[in-house]
């Protein structure tokens, strides 16, 4: 990674946040770090802070979770290594990026799989989520039952509105580090670049890429509107965050404390889902006022372009029939 001036400044700014985010450490028997890639103002961090406070209270001060937001401890790739080694105890990660360790974890991110949030939560709190959590546990990580919301993803650009799949041809777009993301935008004929979220703002600012894709809540809280012009409401995939724990650290907690931690993290996830849905629904006006220009493409030709490129057939083969049929059952349609 190239340490830019911005990264250094961000580091200094977020160092101050730890002090206010993480409470005093002296008294707690278990002081655990929770690292993530999102700004402190995103509902994920607000609800995690609330959960950490409740956990401290309900465990009579025995468990303290210190939150390190905003890639303060490194990129997603770094933090995934840290949660595996025990350098951090907790970490939230997109299922698609987690697929670099747990290949089938990305199945929930297949393009245009979920028509709406009802379908998402039914699947992720149901058989599909249980299947993926089983795969994650096999990789020796602990995962909480409730996945947190990131949202339906939209494409932003500095130089063009994406109205049809043709507009994606040759488009220099940043994608998170994940084979599924690269495959999807390659299928559209774009020029995808894998870049961790920690480096997205500077990559857009310096023109290394012309666009990126993320839910409105991130475009807003990470201030991507400062370096992007168009928002194309493609809703091309749903994305979330699995709340992961290092297994040895988790096993050090006595069962009663594990139960308190899990209950509060899962409740926070459900509250965060409602926050993000509300935020995403209200942000169009706000982002328009900040100078962004919205357009609403028809999703059908995009999905058809993926199908024609063999995207669904390829991933069905990669995930295998068992996983694919769980996905198809969940979304109630034949994807390929
Ligand atoms: O990296 C991204 O774009 C983000 C913040 O949405 C994820 O964590 C996948």
Short mmCIF file of C-alpha atoms and ligand atoms in Angstrom, two decimals:
data_model
loop_
_atom_site.label_atom_id
_atom_site.label_comp_id
_atom_site.label_asym_id
_atom_site.label_seq_id
_atom_site.Cartn_x
_atom_site.Cartn_y
_atom_site.Cartn_z
CA UNK A 1 0.00 0.00 0.00
CA UNK A 2 1.19 3.50 -0.74
CA UNK A 3 0.91 5.65 2.37
CA UNK A 4 -0.57 8.86 1.08
CA UNK A 5 -0.69 12.11 2.97
CA UNK A 6 -4.43 11.65 3.27
CA UNK A 7 -4.01 8.23 4.87
CA UNK A 8 -1.63 9.72 7.40
CA UNK A 9 -3.99 12.56 8.17
CA UNK A 10 -6.89 10.14 8.45
CA UNK A 11 -4.83 8.06 10.84
CA UNK A 12 -4.21 11.05 13.06
CA UNK A 13 -7.83 12.09 12.99
CA UNK A 14 -9.10 8.62 13.81
CA UNK A 15 -6.55 8.12 16.59
CA UNK A 16 -8.44 10.82 18.44
CA UNK A 17 -11.68 8.94 17.88
CA UNK A 18 -10.47 5.83 19.67
CA UNK A 19 -10.19 7.82 22.82
CA UNK A 20 -13.81 8.82 22.68
CA UNK A 21 -15.03 5.55 21.16
CA UNK A 22 -13.18 3.08 23.38
CA UNK A 23 -13.90 3.62 27.06
CA UNK A 24 -11.41 3.07 29.88
CA UNK A 25 -9.68 -0.28 29.69
CA UNK A 26 -8.18 -0.79 33.12
CA UNK A 27 -10.99 -2.60 34.89
CA UNK A 28 -12.32 -5.00 32.27
CA UNK A 29 -11.25 -8.64 32.37
CA UNK A 30 -11.68 -9.02 28.60
CA UNK A 31 -10.68 -6.01 26.50
CA UNK A 32 -11.44 -6.90 22.88
CA UNK A 33 -10.85 -4.88 19.75
CA UNK A 34 -13.48 -4.56 17.03
CA UNK A 35 -12.05 -3.24 13.75
CA UNK A 36 -13.99 -2.13 10.67
CA UNK A 37 -13.73 -0.15 7.44
CA UNK A 38 -16.54 2.38 7.84
CA UNK A 39 -16.70 6.01 9.00
CA UNK A 40 -17.80 6.55 12.63
CA UNK A 41 -20.97 8.24 11.43
CA UNK A 42 -22.24 5.13 9.60
CA UNK A 43 -25.08 3.30 11.42
CA UNK A 44 -22.86 0.21 11.73
CA UNK A 45 -20.48 2.07 14.02
CA UNK A 46 -23.25 3.89 15.87
CA UNK A 47 -25.08 0.64 16.66
CA UNK A 48 -21.86 -1.21 17.48
CA UNK A 49 -21.00 1.52 20.00
CA UNK A 50 -24.43 1.15 21.58
CA UNK A 51 -23.96 -2.64 21.76
CA UNK A 52 -20.49 -2.24 23.31
CA UNK A 53 -21.96 0.00 26.03
CA UNK A 54 -24.71 -2.51 26.80
CA UNK A 55 -22.23 -5.39 26.83
CA UNK A 56 -20.05 -3.58 29.33
CA UNK A 57 -23.05 -2.85 31.52
CA UNK A 58 -24.63 -6.31 31.34
CA UNK A 59 -21.32 -8.07 32.02
CA UNK A 60 -20.72 -5.80 35.02
CA UNK A 61 -17.69 -4.33 33.33
CA UNK A 62 -16.05 -7.68 32.57
CA UNK A 63 -16.17 -7.32 28.78
CA UNK A 64 -15.09 -4.17 27.05
CA UNK A 65 -15.21 -3.84 23.27
CA UNK A 66 -13.07 -1.05 21.84
CA UNK A 67 -14.08 0.08 18.38
CA UNK A 68 -11.49 0.97 15.74
CA UNK A 69 -13.49 2.40 12.80
CA UNK A 70 -12.47 3.74 9.41
CA UNK A 71 -9.64 1.33 8.54
CA UNK A 72 -7.64 2.70 11.41
CA UNK A 73 -6.03 -0.71 11.89
CA UNK A 74 -5.51 -1.29 8.18
CA UNK A 75 -7.39 -2.29 5.06
CA UNK A 76 -9.96 -5.09 4.92
CA UNK A 77 -7.23 -7.44 3.70
CA UNK A 78 -5.06 -6.52 6.72
CA UNK A 79 -7.94 -6.75 9.19
CA UNK A 80 -8.97 -10.18 7.88
CA UNK A 81 -5.45 -11.44 8.66
CA UNK A 82 -5.63 -9.83 12.08
CA UNK A 83 -8.91 -11.44 13.07
CA UNK A 84 -7.53 -14.81 11.98
CA UNK A 85 -4.33 -14.38 14.00
CA UNK A 86 -6.01 -12.78 17.01
CA UNK A 87 -4.46 -9.34 16.49
CA UNK A 88 -8.04 -8.09 16.66
CA UNK A 89 -10.86 -10.06 18.26
CA UNK A 90 -13.78 -8.80 16.16
CA UNK A 91 -14.11 -7.61 12.57
CA UNK A 92 -17.00 -6.97 10.17
CA UNK A 93 -16.52 -7.92 6.54
CA UNK A 94 -18.49 -8.11 3.33
CA UNK A 95 -19.35 -11.73 2.39
CA UNK A 96 -17.77 -11.07 -0.99
CA UNK A 97 -14.40 -10.04 0.41
CA UNK A 98 -14.59 -12.89 2.92
CA UNK A 99 -14.71 -15.20 -0.10
CA UNK A 100 -10.95 -14.70 -0.46
CA UNK A 101 -10.82 -17.06 2.56
CA UNK A 102 -14.22 -18.82 2.37
CA UNK A 103 -14.96 -19.19 -1.35
CA UNK A 104 -18.71 -19.83 -1.17
CA UNK A 105 -19.33 -16.93 1.23
CA UNK A 106 -19.81 -14.60 -1.72
CA UNK A 107 -22.93 -16.37 -2.97
CA UNK A 108 -25.25 -13.76 -1.40
CA UNK A 109 -23.66 -11.14 -3.67
CA UNK A 110 -24.58 -12.68 -7.02
CA UNK A 111 -25.77 -9.91 -9.34
CA UNK A 112 -29.49 -9.06 -9.16
CA UNK A 113 -30.26 -12.07 -6.94
CA UNK A 114 -32.46 -10.28 -4.41
CA UNK A 115 -35.43 -8.18 -5.56
CA UNK A 116 -35.83 -6.39 -2.20
CA UNK A 117 -34.94 -6.36 1.50
CA UNK A 118 -37.71 -8.81 2.46
CA UNK A 119 -36.06 -11.41 0.27
CA UNK A 120 -32.62 -10.54 1.67
CA UNK A 121 -33.52 -10.99 5.34
CA UNK A 122 -35.59 -14.09 4.69
CA UNK A 123 -32.56 -15.66 3.00
CA UNK A 124 -29.82 -14.40 5.29
CA UNK A 125 -31.74 -15.20 8.50
CA UNK A 126 -32.81 -18.48 6.90
CA UNK A 127 -31.22 -21.38 5.06
CA UNK A 128 -28.80 -19.42 2.85
CA UNK A 129 -27.32 -17.51 5.81
CA UNK A 130 -27.05 -20.71 7.85
CA UNK A 131 -25.26 -22.42 4.96
CA UNK A 132 -22.73 -19.57 4.65
CA UNK A 133 -22.15 -19.39 8.42
CA UNK A 134 -21.39 -23.10 8.33
CA UNK A 135 -18.75 -22.47 5.67
CA UNK A 136 -17.26 -19.62 7.72
CA UNK A 137 -17.05 -21.80 10.85
CA UNK A 138 -15.19 -24.43 8.81
CA UNK A 139 -12.52 -21.77 8.17
CA UNK A 140 -12.08 -21.55 11.95
CA UNK A 141 -13.71 -18.17 12.45
CA UNK A 142 -16.70 -17.51 14.71
CA UNK A 143 -19.58 -15.61 13.11
CA UNK A 144 -22.62 -13.99 14.74
CA UNK A 145 -26.04 -15.16 13.53
CA UNK A 146 -27.34 -11.84 12.21
CA UNK A 147 -25.62 -10.25 9.27
CA UNK A 148 -25.45 -6.43 9.28
CA UNK A 149 -26.65 -4.39 6.31
CA UNK A 150 -24.47 -2.54 3.87
CA UNK A 151 -27.26 -2.12 1.31
CA UNK A 152 -28.11 -2.39 -2.37
CA UNK A 153 -25.18 -1.09 -4.37
CA UNK A 154 -25.32 1.79 -6.87
CA UNK A 155 -22.72 2.88 -9.40
CA UNK A 156 -21.16 6.33 -9.16
CA UNK A 157 -18.96 8.02 -11.72
CA UNK A 158 -17.03 11.21 -12.27
CA UNK A 159 -17.64 11.34 -16.00
CA UNK A 160 -20.79 9.51 -17.14
CA UNK A 161 -24.22 8.33 -16.11
CA UNK A 162 -24.61 4.55 -16.38
CA UNK A 163 -27.98 4.11 -18.06
CA UNK A 164 -27.47 0.91 -20.08
CA UNK A 165 -24.97 -1.97 -19.91
CA UNK A 166 -23.14 -0.40 -22.88
CA UNK A 167 -22.21 2.52 -20.63
CA UNK A 168 -20.15 0.09 -18.53
CA UNK A 169 -17.94 -0.93 -21.46
CA UNK A 170 -14.36 0.14 -20.81
CA UNK A 171 -15.44 1.94 -17.62
CA UNK A 172 -12.59 2.22 -15.11
CA UNK A 173 -14.35 1.16 -11.94
CA UNK A 174 -13.00 0.39 -8.50
CA UNK A 175 -14.29 -2.86 -7.04
CA UNK A 176 -13.55 -4.35 -3.60
CA UNK A 177 -11.01 -7.16 -3.45
CA UNK A 178 -13.10 -10.19 -4.42
CA UNK A 179 -13.20 -12.54 -7.42
CA UNK A 180 -16.99 -12.18 -7.70
CA UNK A 181 -16.81 -8.41 -8.08
CA UNK A 182 -14.05 -8.59 -10.66
CA UNK A 183 -15.91 -11.28 -12.57
CA UNK A 184 -19.15 -9.30 -12.62
CA UNK A 185 -17.64 -6.11 -14.00
CA UNK A 186 -15.46 -8.04 -16.41
CA UNK A 187 -18.69 -9.63 -17.68
CA UNK A 188 -20.01 -6.12 -18.32
CA UNK A 189 -16.87 -5.33 -20.32
CA UNK A 190 -15.63 -2.80 -17.73
CA UNK A 191 -12.05 -2.36 -16.56
CA UNK A 192 -12.38 -3.23 -12.85
CA UNK A 193 -9.55 -2.41 -10.41
CA UNK A 194 -9.43 -4.21 -7.04
CA UNK A 195 -8.88 -1.59 -4.37
CA UNK A 196 -9.53 -1.82 -0.63
CA UNK A 197 -12.04 0.69 0.72
CA UNK A 198 -9.27 2.43 2.68
CA UNK A 199 -7.88 3.73 -0.64
CA UNK A 200 -11.12 4.46 -2.52
CA UNK A 201 -11.43 8.18 -1.83
CA UNK A 202 -7.86 9.00 -2.97
CA UNK A 203 -8.21 6.65 -5.97
CA UNK A 204 -11.29 8.58 -7.10
CA UNK A 205 -9.76 11.93 -6.26
CA UNK A 206 -6.61 11.32 -8.29
CA UNK A 207 -8.46 9.69 -11.18
CA UNK A 208 -6.85 6.24 -10.86
CA UNK A 209 -10.44 5.07 -11.50
CA UNK A 210 -13.49 6.96 -12.81
CA UNK A 211 -16.10 5.26 -10.70
CA UNK A 212 -17.03 2.90 -7.92
CA UNK A 213 -20.15 1.23 -6.60
CA UNK A 214 -21.58 1.38 -3.07
CA UNK A 215 -24.87 1.93 -1.25
CA UNK A 216 -25.97 5.55 -0.74
CA UNK A 217 -25.24 5.38 3.01
CA UNK A 218 -21.55 4.90 2.20
CA UNK A 219 -21.48 7.45 -0.62
CA UNK A 220 -22.80 9.88 1.97
CA UNK A 221 -20.87 8.97 5.16
CA UNK A 222 -17.55 8.46 3.34
CA UNK A 223 -18.13 11.75 1.46
CA UNK A 224 -17.63 10.16 -1.95
CA UNK A 225 -19.94 12.88 -3.32
CA UNK A 226 -16.93 15.19 -3.08
CA UNK A 227 -15.13 13.23 -5.79
CA UNK A 228 -18.03 11.75 -7.83
CA UNK A 229 -20.77 13.34 -9.96
CA UNK A 230 -23.28 10.73 -11.17
CA UNK A 231 -25.24 8.17 -9.16
CA UNK A 232 -26.84 5.44 -11.27
CA UNK A 233 -29.40 3.49 -9.25
CA UNK A 234 -28.49 0.08 -10.63
CA UNK A 235 -29.21 -1.87 -7.40
CA UNK A 236 -26.94 -4.47 -8.99
CA UNK A 237 -26.33 -6.45 -5.82
CA UNK A 238 -27.08 -6.55 -2.14
CA UNK A 239 -24.17 -6.51 0.31
CA UNK A 240 -23.82 -6.91 4.07
CA UNK A 241 -21.25 -7.39 6.81
CA UNK A 242 -20.69 -10.63 8.72
CA UNK A 243 -19.67 -9.95 12.33
CA UNK A 244 -16.63 -12.21 12.77
CA UNK A 245 -14.69 -13.21 15.89
CA UNK A 246 -11.32 -14.83 16.42
CA UNK A 247 -12.09 -18.34 17.67
CA UNK A 248 -9.52 -18.50 20.48
CA UNK A 249 -10.60 -15.11 21.82
CA UNK A 250 -14.24 -16.15 21.62
CA UNK A 251 -13.55 -19.40 23.45
CA UNK A 252 -11.80 -17.54 26.26
CA UNK A 253 -15.13 -15.92 27.14
CA UNK A 254 -17.18 -17.96 29.62
CA UNK A 255 -20.53 -19.13 28.17
CA UNK A 256 -22.61 -16.56 30.06
CA UNK A 257 -20.47 -13.72 28.68
CA UNK A 258 -20.57 -15.17 25.16
CA UNK A 259 -24.36 -15.15 25.39
CA UNK A 260 -24.47 -11.48 26.42
CA UNK A 261 -22.06 -10.45 23.66
CA UNK A 262 -23.88 -12.44 20.95
CA UNK A 263 -27.33 -11.22 22.02
CA UNK A 264 -26.30 -7.57 21.93
CA UNK A 265 -24.40 -7.81 18.64
CA UNK A 266 -27.32 -9.59 16.97
CA UNK A 267 -29.82 -7.06 18.30
CA UNK A 268 -27.59 -4.24 17.11
CA UNK A 269 -27.46 -5.81 13.64
CA UNK A 270 -31.24 -5.84 13.40
CA UNK A 271 -31.44 -2.21 14.55
CA UNK A 272 -28.71 -1.25 12.08
CA UNK A 273 -30.65 -2.83 9.21
CA UNK A 274 -33.56 -0.50 9.91
CA UNK A 275 -31.23 2.52 10.20
CA UNK A 276 -29.52 1.80 6.87
CA UNK A 277 -32.79 1.21 5.01
CA UNK A 278 -34.13 4.51 6.33
CA UNK A 279 -30.91 6.36 5.54
CA UNK A 280 -30.67 4.98 2.00
CA UNK A 281 -34.30 5.90 1.33
CA UNK A 282 -33.75 9.52 2.38
CA UNK A 283 -30.37 10.29 0.85
CA UNK A 284 -31.32 11.08 -2.73
CA UNK A 285 -32.37 14.65 -1.92
CA UNK A 286 -29.39 15.20 0.32
CA UNK A 287 -26.86 13.98 -2.26
CA UNK A 288 -28.61 15.95 -5.02
CA UNK A 289 -28.24 19.08 -2.91
CA UNK A 290 -24.54 18.27 -2.66
CA UNK A 291 -24.30 18.31 -6.46
CA UNK A 292 -24.79 14.67 -7.46
CA UNK A 293 -26.96 13.80 -10.47
CA UNK A 294 -29.17 10.71 -10.24
CA UNK A 295 -30.50 8.40 -12.95
CA UNK A 296 -32.65 5.27 -12.73
CA UNK A 297 -31.63 2.58 -15.22
CA UNK A 298 -33.81 -0.42 -16.03
CA UNK A 299 -32.09 -3.40 -14.36
CA UNK A 300 -33.37 -5.98 -16.91
CA UNK A 301 -30.76 -5.37 -19.66
CA UNK A 302 -27.95 -5.46 -17.08
CA UNK A 303 -29.07 -8.83 -15.82
CA UNK A 304 -29.43 -10.06 -19.38
CA UNK A 305 -25.89 -8.86 -20.19
CA UNK A 306 -24.56 -10.92 -17.27
CA UNK A 307 -26.50 -13.95 -18.42
CA UNK A 308 -25.25 -13.64 -21.99
CA UNK A 309 -21.66 -13.31 -20.77
CA UNK A 310 -22.05 -16.63 -18.95
CA UNK A 311 -21.70 -15.02 -15.52
CA UNK A 312 -24.46 -17.04 -13.81
CA UNK A 313 -23.41 -20.34 -15.38
CA UNK A 314 -19.81 -19.80 -14.34
CA UNK A 315 -20.66 -19.03 -10.72
CA UNK A 316 -23.20 -21.83 -10.46
CA UNK A 317 -20.38 -24.18 -11.39
CA UNK A 318 -17.98 -22.58 -8.91
CA UNK A 319 -20.39 -22.68 -5.95
CA UNK A 320 -21.70 -26.12 -6.78
CA UNK A 321 -25.27 -27.41 -7.12
CA UNK A 322 -26.00 -27.61 -3.39
CA UNK A 323 -25.18 -23.97 -2.65
CA UNK A 324 -26.77 -22.74 -5.88
CA UNK A 325 -30.05 -24.50 -5.19
CA UNK A 326 -30.20 -22.95 -1.69
CA UNK A 327 -29.75 -19.54 -3.32
CA UNK A 328 -32.39 -20.19 -5.96
CA UNK A 329 -34.83 -21.46 -3.35
CA UNK A 330 -34.24 -18.29 -1.32
CA UNK A 331 -34.80 -15.86 -4.16
CA UNK A 332 -37.64 -17.86 -5.65
CA UNK A 333 -36.37 -17.78 -9.20
CA UNK A 334 -34.15 -19.45 -11.70
CA UNK A 335 -31.10 -17.25 -11.82
CA UNK A 336 -29.24 -18.74 -14.72
O1 LIG B 1 -15.37 -1.72 0.19
C1 LIG B 1 -16.54 -1.33 0.02
O2 LIG B 1 -16.92 -0.79 -1.01
C2 LIG B 1 -17.53 -1.52 1.13
C3 LIG B 1 -17.32 -0.48 2.19
O3 LIG B 1 -18.84 -1.41 0.64
C4 LIG B 1 -17.36 -2.89 1.66
O4 LIG B 1 -17.00 -3.09 2.77
C5 LIG B 1 -17.65 -3.99 0.73
#
